[in-house]
Amino acid sequence: MLILGLETSCDETAAALVEDGAVLSNIVSSQIDLHAMYGGVVPEVASRKHVEAIGYVIREAFESAGKTPSDIGAIAVSARYGLIGSLMVGVSAAKSLAYALDVPLVGIHHIEGHIFAPILSHPAIPLPHVCLTVSGGHTMLVYVKDLCQYQVMGNTLDDAAGEAFDKIAKFLNIGFPGGPAIDRLSRRGDPAAFNMPRPMINSRSLDFSFSGLKTCVVNMFRGKQQDAIPLPDIAASFQEAIVDVLVSKAVRAAERKGVTAISVTGGVSSNQRLREVFEQTCGQIGLEVFFPSPDLRTDNAAMVAAAGAARLERGEASGLDLNAVPTAPLESIR
Ligand code: KG4
Ligand code: ZN
């Protein structure tokens, strides 16, 4: 079945067409440049920009796939978890189209979308597996028992991993979004130059806390002249601390559940050092690790369409009374 996916939970307006596991088009209009001048996403600006872009990305998704609206069998949309004004734009567009085209509608939890990105990229990924979702808004460890069956094992207690990257990059004045800037800068730095804390790395809990690490960096370098700060070494040491925590907790979660595979998804899964350490560590202990293809790592609508296909296959759909909800537990989508 051909499914139209829509995603507007944060600062990307995205539409995609997915048919039986094949991505026919994946259009993302990013607002990053606009928010960069504020050093972070401004919710009111984001929703206005979604309104401007949504029609365009949907048209583009059809054109580049060589399909027309009458070809689609269903619409999936991120309806849970994100900025309320932003989510509402995608949900309203999805409801209008579902009504006009008389096709089923399915609301998806944004994190469930991320969980489907590695599944879409690697259809043979083992089930069950453990999924680490790391992005600007979330750091979550999820036991994926089967498609659409989840148990949250760990969650962020304060700043998400990507948020910590963004805040430190802002403090160091090296750009927004901070993740890619720190990733690039770190390649010239020594990860052992500064001994940064690894918050909760040895705790039994699989939750995450990165705000102390952020405060530690700020306290180390506050008031120092910019040219007296060894930026690449700080970036590399900070990144190493985050990577160590993420990898060790994900591996522990996998061992606790006795699974043979880990998937890593969300914007931070683009991080080169994170990928290296995961591959090295998992290789040593015989765990498989899966990352989404590059265009599915950050927010996109193909992952939402893939999650929608799985939900529809289970006979689940939403009504036209579907609402946008900014926070909701992963398990409670319907
Ligand atoms: O998944 P995503 O596009 O949006 C959310 O759902 O939040 O993730 C965006 C986050 C940002 O915090 C960005 O700094 C981070 O992903 N990010 C990275 C890298 N690329 C993007 N973090 C570390 N290294 C990267 N290469
Ligand atoms: Zn996301």
Coordinates of C-alpha atoms and ligand atoms in Angstrom, one line a residue:
M1 CA 0.0 0.0 0.0
L2 CA 1.2 3.5 -0.8
I3 CA 1.3 5.6 2.4
L4 CA 1.8 9.4 2.7
G5 CA 3.7 10.3 5.8
L6 CA 3.7 13.8 7.4
E7 CA 6.1 15.1 10.1
T8 CA 6.0 18.5 11.7
S9 CA 6.8 17.9 15.3
C10 CA 9.7 20.3 15.6
D11 CA 11.6 22.4 13.0
E12 CA 11.4 20.2 9.9
T13 CA 8.4 20.2 7.6
A14 CA 8.4 16.7 6.0
A15 CA 6.4 14.6 3.6
A16 CA 7.2 11.2 2.2
L17 CA 5.7 8.4 0.2
V18 CA 6.5 4.8 1.2
E19 CA 5.2 1.7 -0.5
D20 CA 5.7 -1.8 0.9
G21 CA 8.9 -0.8 2.7
A22 CA 10.3 1.2 -0.2
V23 CA 10.9 4.9 0.2
L24 CA 9.6 6.5 -3.1
S25 CA 10.2 10.1 -1.9
N26 CA 11.4 11.8 1.3
I27 CA 11.1 15.6 1.3
V28 CA 12.3 17.6 4.2
S29 CA 12.1 21.4 4.4
S30 CA 14.4 22.4 7.3
Q31 CA 14.0 25.7 9.3
I32 CA 17.4 25.3 10.8
D33 CA 18.9 28.5 9.2
L34 CA 16.0 30.5 10.5
H35 CA 16.3 29.3 14.1
A36 CA 20.1 29.5 14.1
M37 CA 19.9 33.2 14.6
Y38 CA 18.1 32.7 17.9
G39 CA 20.5 29.8 18.9
G40 CA 17.5 27.4 19.3
V41 CA 14.1 26.5 17.9
V42 CA 11.5 29.2 18.5
P43 CA 8.1 27.4 18.7
E44 CA 5.9 30.2 17.4
V45 CA 8.2 30.8 14.4
A46 CA 8.3 27.0 13.8
S47 CA 4.6 26.6 13.5
R48 CA 4.2 29.6 11.2
K49 CA 6.9 28.2 8.9
H50 CA 5.2 24.8 8.9
V51 CA 2.0 26.4 7.6
E52 CA 4.0 28.0 4.8
A53 CA 5.9 24.8 3.8
I54 CA 3.4 22.0 4.3
G55 CA 1.6 22.3 1.0
Y56 CA 4.9 22.6 -0.9
V57 CA 6.5 19.5 0.7
I58 CA 3.4 17.4 0.1
R59 CA 3.3 18.4 -3.6
E60 CA 7.0 17.8 -3.9
A61 CA 6.6 14.3 -2.3
F62 CA 4.1 13.3 -5.0
E63 CA 6.0 14.9 -7.9
S64 CA 9.3 13.3 -7.1
A65 CA 7.7 9.9 -6.6
G66 CA 5.7 10.2 -9.9
K67 CA 2.5 9.6 -7.9
T68 CA -0.8 11.5 -7.5
P69 CA -2.9 11.9 -4.3
S70 CA -5.5 9.4 -5.7
D71 CA -2.7 6.7 -5.6
I72 CA -2.4 6.7 -1.8
G73 CA -4.1 4.1 0.5
A74 CA -3.5 5.9 3.8
I75 CA -2.0 8.8 5.6
A76 CA 0.3 8.6 8.7
V77 CA 1.2 11.7 10.7
S78 CA 3.3 12.5 13.8
A79 CA 0.6 13.4 16.3
R80 CA 2.3 12.8 19.6
Y81 CA 5.4 14.3 21.2
G82 CA 6.7 17.6 20.0
L83 CA 5.8 21.3 19.9
I84 CA 2.0 21.6 20.1
G85 CA 1.7 24.4 17.4
S86 CA 4.0 22.5 15.1
L87 CA 2.3 19.1 15.5
M88 CA -1.1 20.7 14.9
V89 CA 0.0 21.8 11.4
G90 CA 0.8 18.3 10.3
V91 CA -2.2 16.8 12.0
S92 CA -4.6 19.3 10.4
A93 CA -3.1 18.7 7.0
A94 CA -3.3 14.9 7.4
K95 CA -7.0 15.1 8.6
S96 CA -8.0 17.3 5.7
L97 CA -6.4 15.1 3.2
A98 CA -7.7 11.9 4.7
Y99 CA -11.2 13.3 4.7
A100 CA -10.9 14.7 1.1
L101 CA -9.4 11.5 -0.3
D102 CA -11.5 9.2 1.9
V103 CA -8.5 7.1 3.1
P104 CA -7.5 5.8 6.6
L105 CA -5.6 8.1 8.9
V106 CA -3.1 6.9 11.5
G107 CA -1.5 9.1 14.2
I108 CA 2.0 8.1 15.2
H109 CA 4.1 8.9 18.3
H110 CA 7.2 10.8 17.0
I111 CA 9.6 8.4 18.9
E112 CA 7.9 5.4 17.3
G113 CA 8.7 7.1 13.9
H114 CA 12.4 7.2 15.0
I115 CA 12.3 3.6 16.0
F116 CA 11.1 2.7 12.5
A117 CA 14.0 4.5 10.8
P118 CA 16.5 1.7 11.3
I119 CA 13.8 -0.9 10.6
L120 CA 13.0 0.8 7.3
S121 CA 16.7 1.0 6.4
H122 CA 17.4 -2.7 7.5
P123 CA 14.3 -4.8 7.0
A124 CA 16.2 -7.9 8.3
I125 CA 16.9 -6.2 11.7
P126 CA 16.3 -8.8 14.4
L127 CA 13.2 -8.6 16.6
P128 CA 13.2 -8.2 19.5
H129 CA 16.0 -5.6 19.8
V130 CA 16.9 -2.6 21.9
C131 CA 16.6 0.9 20.3
L132 CA 18.4 4.0 21.5
T133 CA 16.7 7.1 20.3
V134 CA 19.0 10.1 20.6
S135 CA 18.0 13.5 19.3
G136 CA 17.4 17.1 20.3
G137 CA 14.3 16.3 22.3
H138 CA 14.8 12.8 23.6
T139 CA 17.3 10.2 24.9
M140 CA 15.3 7.0 25.2
L141 CA 16.1 3.3 25.5
V142 CA 13.3 1.2 24.3
Y143 CA 12.9 -2.6 24.2
V144 CA 11.3 -3.3 20.9
K145 CA 9.6 -6.6 21.6
D146 CA 8.0 -6.7 18.2
L147 CA 6.8 -4.2 15.6
C148 CA 4.6 -1.6 17.6
Q149 CA 5.3 -3.3 20.9
Y150 CA 7.5 -1.3 23.2
Q151 CA 8.8 -1.1 26.7
V152 CA 10.6 2.1 27.7
M153 CA 13.8 1.0 29.7
G154 CA 15.4 4.4 30.2
N155 CA 14.6 8.1 29.5
T156 CA 16.2 11.5 29.9
L157 CA 15.8 13.0 33.3
D158 CA 16.8 16.5 32.1
D159 CA 18.6 17.6 28.9
A160 CA 18.4 15.2 26.0
A161 CA 21.8 14.3 24.4
G162 CA 21.3 16.5 21.3
E163 CA 20.1 19.3 23.5
A164 CA 23.4 19.0 25.5
F165 CA 25.3 19.2 22.2
D166 CA 23.3 22.2 21.2
K167 CA 23.7 24.1 24.5
I168 CA 27.5 23.5 24.7
A169 CA 28.0 24.6 21.1
K170 CA 26.0 27.7 21.9
F171 CA 28.2 28.3 25.0
L172 CA 31.3 27.8 23.0
N173 CA 29.9 29.9 20.2
I174 CA 30.5 27.4 17.5
G175 CA 27.1 27.3 15.8
F176 CA 23.6 25.8 15.7
P177 CA 22.7 23.0 15.6
G178 CA 25.5 22.1 17.9
G179 CA 25.8 18.3 17.3
P180 CA 27.3 18.5 13.8
A181 CA 29.5 21.5 14.8
I182 CA 30.9 19.5 17.8
D183 CA 31.2 16.4 15.7
R184 CA 33.3 18.2 13.1
L185 CA 35.5 20.1 15.7
S186 CA 36.1 17.0 17.7
R187 CA 38.0 15.3 14.8
R188 CA 40.9 17.8 15.5
G189 CA 40.7 17.4 19.3
D190 CA 42.0 15.0 22.0
P191 CA 39.1 13.2 23.7
A192 CA 41.3 12.6 26.7
A193 CA 42.3 16.2 27.1
F194 CA 39.8 16.9 29.8
N195 CA 38.3 14.4 32.2
M196 CA 34.6 15.1 31.9
P197 CA 32.0 13.4 34.2
R198 CA 30.0 10.5 32.7
P199 CA 26.7 11.1 34.6
M200 CA 24.9 7.9 35.8
I201 CA 27.2 5.7 33.8
N202 CA 27.4 3.2 36.7
S203 CA 23.9 3.5 38.0
R204 CA 21.6 0.5 37.8
S205 CA 19.0 2.8 36.3
L206 CA 19.0 3.1 32.5
D207 CA 17.9 6.8 32.7
F208 CA 20.1 9.6 31.4
S209 CA 21.1 12.9 32.8
F210 CA 23.3 15.3 30.8
S211 CA 22.7 18.6 32.5
G212 CA 25.5 18.2 35.0
L213 CA 28.0 17.5 32.3
K214 CA 26.8 20.6 30.5
T215 CA 27.2 22.7 33.7
C216 CA 30.7 21.2 34.3
V217 CA 31.9 22.4 30.9
V218 CA 30.4 25.8 31.4
N219 CA 32.0 26.1 34.9
M220 CA 35.4 25.0 33.5
F221 CA 35.5 27.7 30.9
R222 CA 33.2 30.5 32.0
G223 CA 34.9 33.9 31.9
K224 CA 37.8 32.7 29.8
Q225 CA 38.8 34.5 26.7
Q226 CA 37.5 32.7 23.6
D227 CA 41.0 32.4 22.1
A228 CA 42.3 30.8 25.4
I229 CA 39.8 28.0 25.1
P230 CA 41.1 24.9 23.4
L231 CA 37.8 24.3 21.4
P232 CA 38.6 21.1 19.6
D233 CA 39.9 19.4 22.9
I234 CA 36.8 20.5 24.8
A235 CA 34.5 19.4 22.0
A236 CA 36.2 16.0 21.8
S237 CA 36.3 15.4 25.6
F238 CA 32.6 16.5 26.0
Q239 CA 31.5 14.3 23.0
E240 CA 33.5 11.3 24.4
A241 CA 31.7 11.6 27.7
I242 CA 28.3 11.6 26.1
V243 CA 29.2 8.7 23.7
D244 CA 30.6 6.6 26.6
V245 CA 27.3 7.0 28.6
L246 CA 25.1 6.3 25.5
V247 CA 27.0 3.2 24.4
S248 CA 27.4 1.7 27.8
K249 CA 23.7 2.1 28.8
A250 CA 22.5 0.8 25.5
V251 CA 24.8 -2.3 25.7
R252 CA 23.6 -2.9 29.3
A253 CA 20.0 -2.6 28.2
A254 CA 20.6 -5.2 25.4
E255 CA 22.3 -7.5 27.9
R256 CA 19.5 -7.2 30.4
K257 CA 17.0 -8.2 27.7
G258 CA 19.2 -10.9 26.1
V259 CA 18.8 -9.4 22.6
T260 CA 21.3 -9.8 19.8
A261 CA 20.9 -6.4 18.3
I262 CA 20.8 -2.6 19.1
S263 CA 19.5 0.1 16.8
V264 CA 20.5 3.7 17.2
T265 CA 18.3 6.4 15.7
G266 CA 17.5 10.2 15.9
G267 CA 19.7 13.2 14.9
V268 CA 22.6 12.3 17.2
S269 CA 22.9 8.9 15.5
S270 CA 24.7 10.9 12.7
N271 CA 27.6 11.4 15.2
Q272 CA 30.7 9.8 13.8
R273 CA 32.3 9.0 17.1
L274 CA 29.1 7.5 18.5
R275 CA 29.0 5.2 15.5
E276 CA 32.6 4.2 15.8
V277 CA 32.4 3.4 19.5
F278 CA 29.1 1.5 19.0
E279 CA 30.6 -0.6 16.2
Q280 CA 33.8 -1.3 18.2
T281 CA 32.0 -2.2 21.5
C282 CA 29.3 -4.3 19.9
G283 CA 31.8 -6.0 17.6
Q284 CA 33.8 -7.1 20.7
I285 CA 30.8 -8.6 22.5
G286 CA 29.0 -10.1 19.5
L287 CA 26.1 -7.7 19.3
E288 CA 24.8 -6.3 16.0
V289 CA 24.3 -2.6 15.7
F290 CA 22.1 -0.9 13.1
F291 CA 21.9 2.8 12.1
P292 CA 19.3 4.4 9.8
S293 CA 20.5 5.4 6.3
P294 CA 21.7 9.1 6.5
D295 CA 18.5 10.7 5.3
L296 CA 16.5 8.9 7.9
R297 CA 18.6 9.8 11.0
T298 CA 17.2 13.3 11.6
D299 CA 13.4 14.1 11.5
N300 CA 11.7 12.9 8.3
A301 CA 8.3 11.6 7.2
A302 CA 9.4 8.3 5.7
M303 CA 9.9 6.9 9.2
V304 CA 6.4 8.1 10.1
A305 CA 4.9 6.4 7.0
A306 CA 6.7 3.2 7.9
A307 CA 5.3 3.2 11.4
G308 CA 1.9 4.0 10.0
A309 CA 2.1 1.0 7.7
A310 CA 2.9 -1.3 10.6
R311 CA 0.0 0.1 12.7
L312 CA -2.5 -0.2 9.8
E313 CA -1.4 -3.8 9.3
R314 CA -2.4 -4.5 12.8
G315 CA -5.8 -3.1 12.1
E316 CA -5.2 0.2 13.9
A317 CA -6.3 3.6 12.6
S318 CA -7.2 6.9 14.1
G319 CA -10.5 8.8 13.7
L320 CA -10.8 12.3 12.2
D321 CA -11.0 13.5 15.8
L322 CA -7.2 12.8 16.1
N323 CA -5.5 15.5 18.1
A324 CA -2.0 16.8 18.5
V325 CA -0.6 16.0 22.0
P326 CA 2.8 17.5 23.0
T327 CA 3.8 14.9 25.6
A328 CA 2.5 11.3 25.7
P329 CA 4.1 8.0 26.8
L330 CA 5.3 5.9 23.9
E331 CA 3.1 3.0 24.7
S332 CA -0.2 4.9 24.9
I333 CA -0.6 6.1 21.3
R334 CA -4.3 5.1 20.8
Ligands
KG4_1 O1 16.1 13.8 15.3 P1 16.3 15.3 15.2 O2 16.4 15.8 13.8 O3 15.2 16.2 15.9 C1 14.6 15.9 17.1 O4 13.7 15.0 17.1 O5 15.1 16.5 18.1 O6 17.7 15.6 16.0 C2 18.2 16.9 16.1 C3 19.4 16.8 17.1 C4 20.0 18.2 17.4 O7 20.1 18.4 18.8 C5 21.4 18.1 16.7 O8 22.4 18.9 17.4 C6 21.7 16.6 16.8 O9 20.4 16.0 16.6 N1 22.7 16.1 15.8 C7 23.9 15.7 16.2 C8 24.6 15.4 14.9 N2 23.7 15.7 13.9 C9 22.6 16.2 14.5 N3 24.5 15.4 17.4 C10 25.7 15.0 17.4 N4 26.4 14.7 16.2 C11 25.9 14.9 15.0 N5 26.6 14.7 13.9
ZN2 ZN 12.9 13.6 16.3

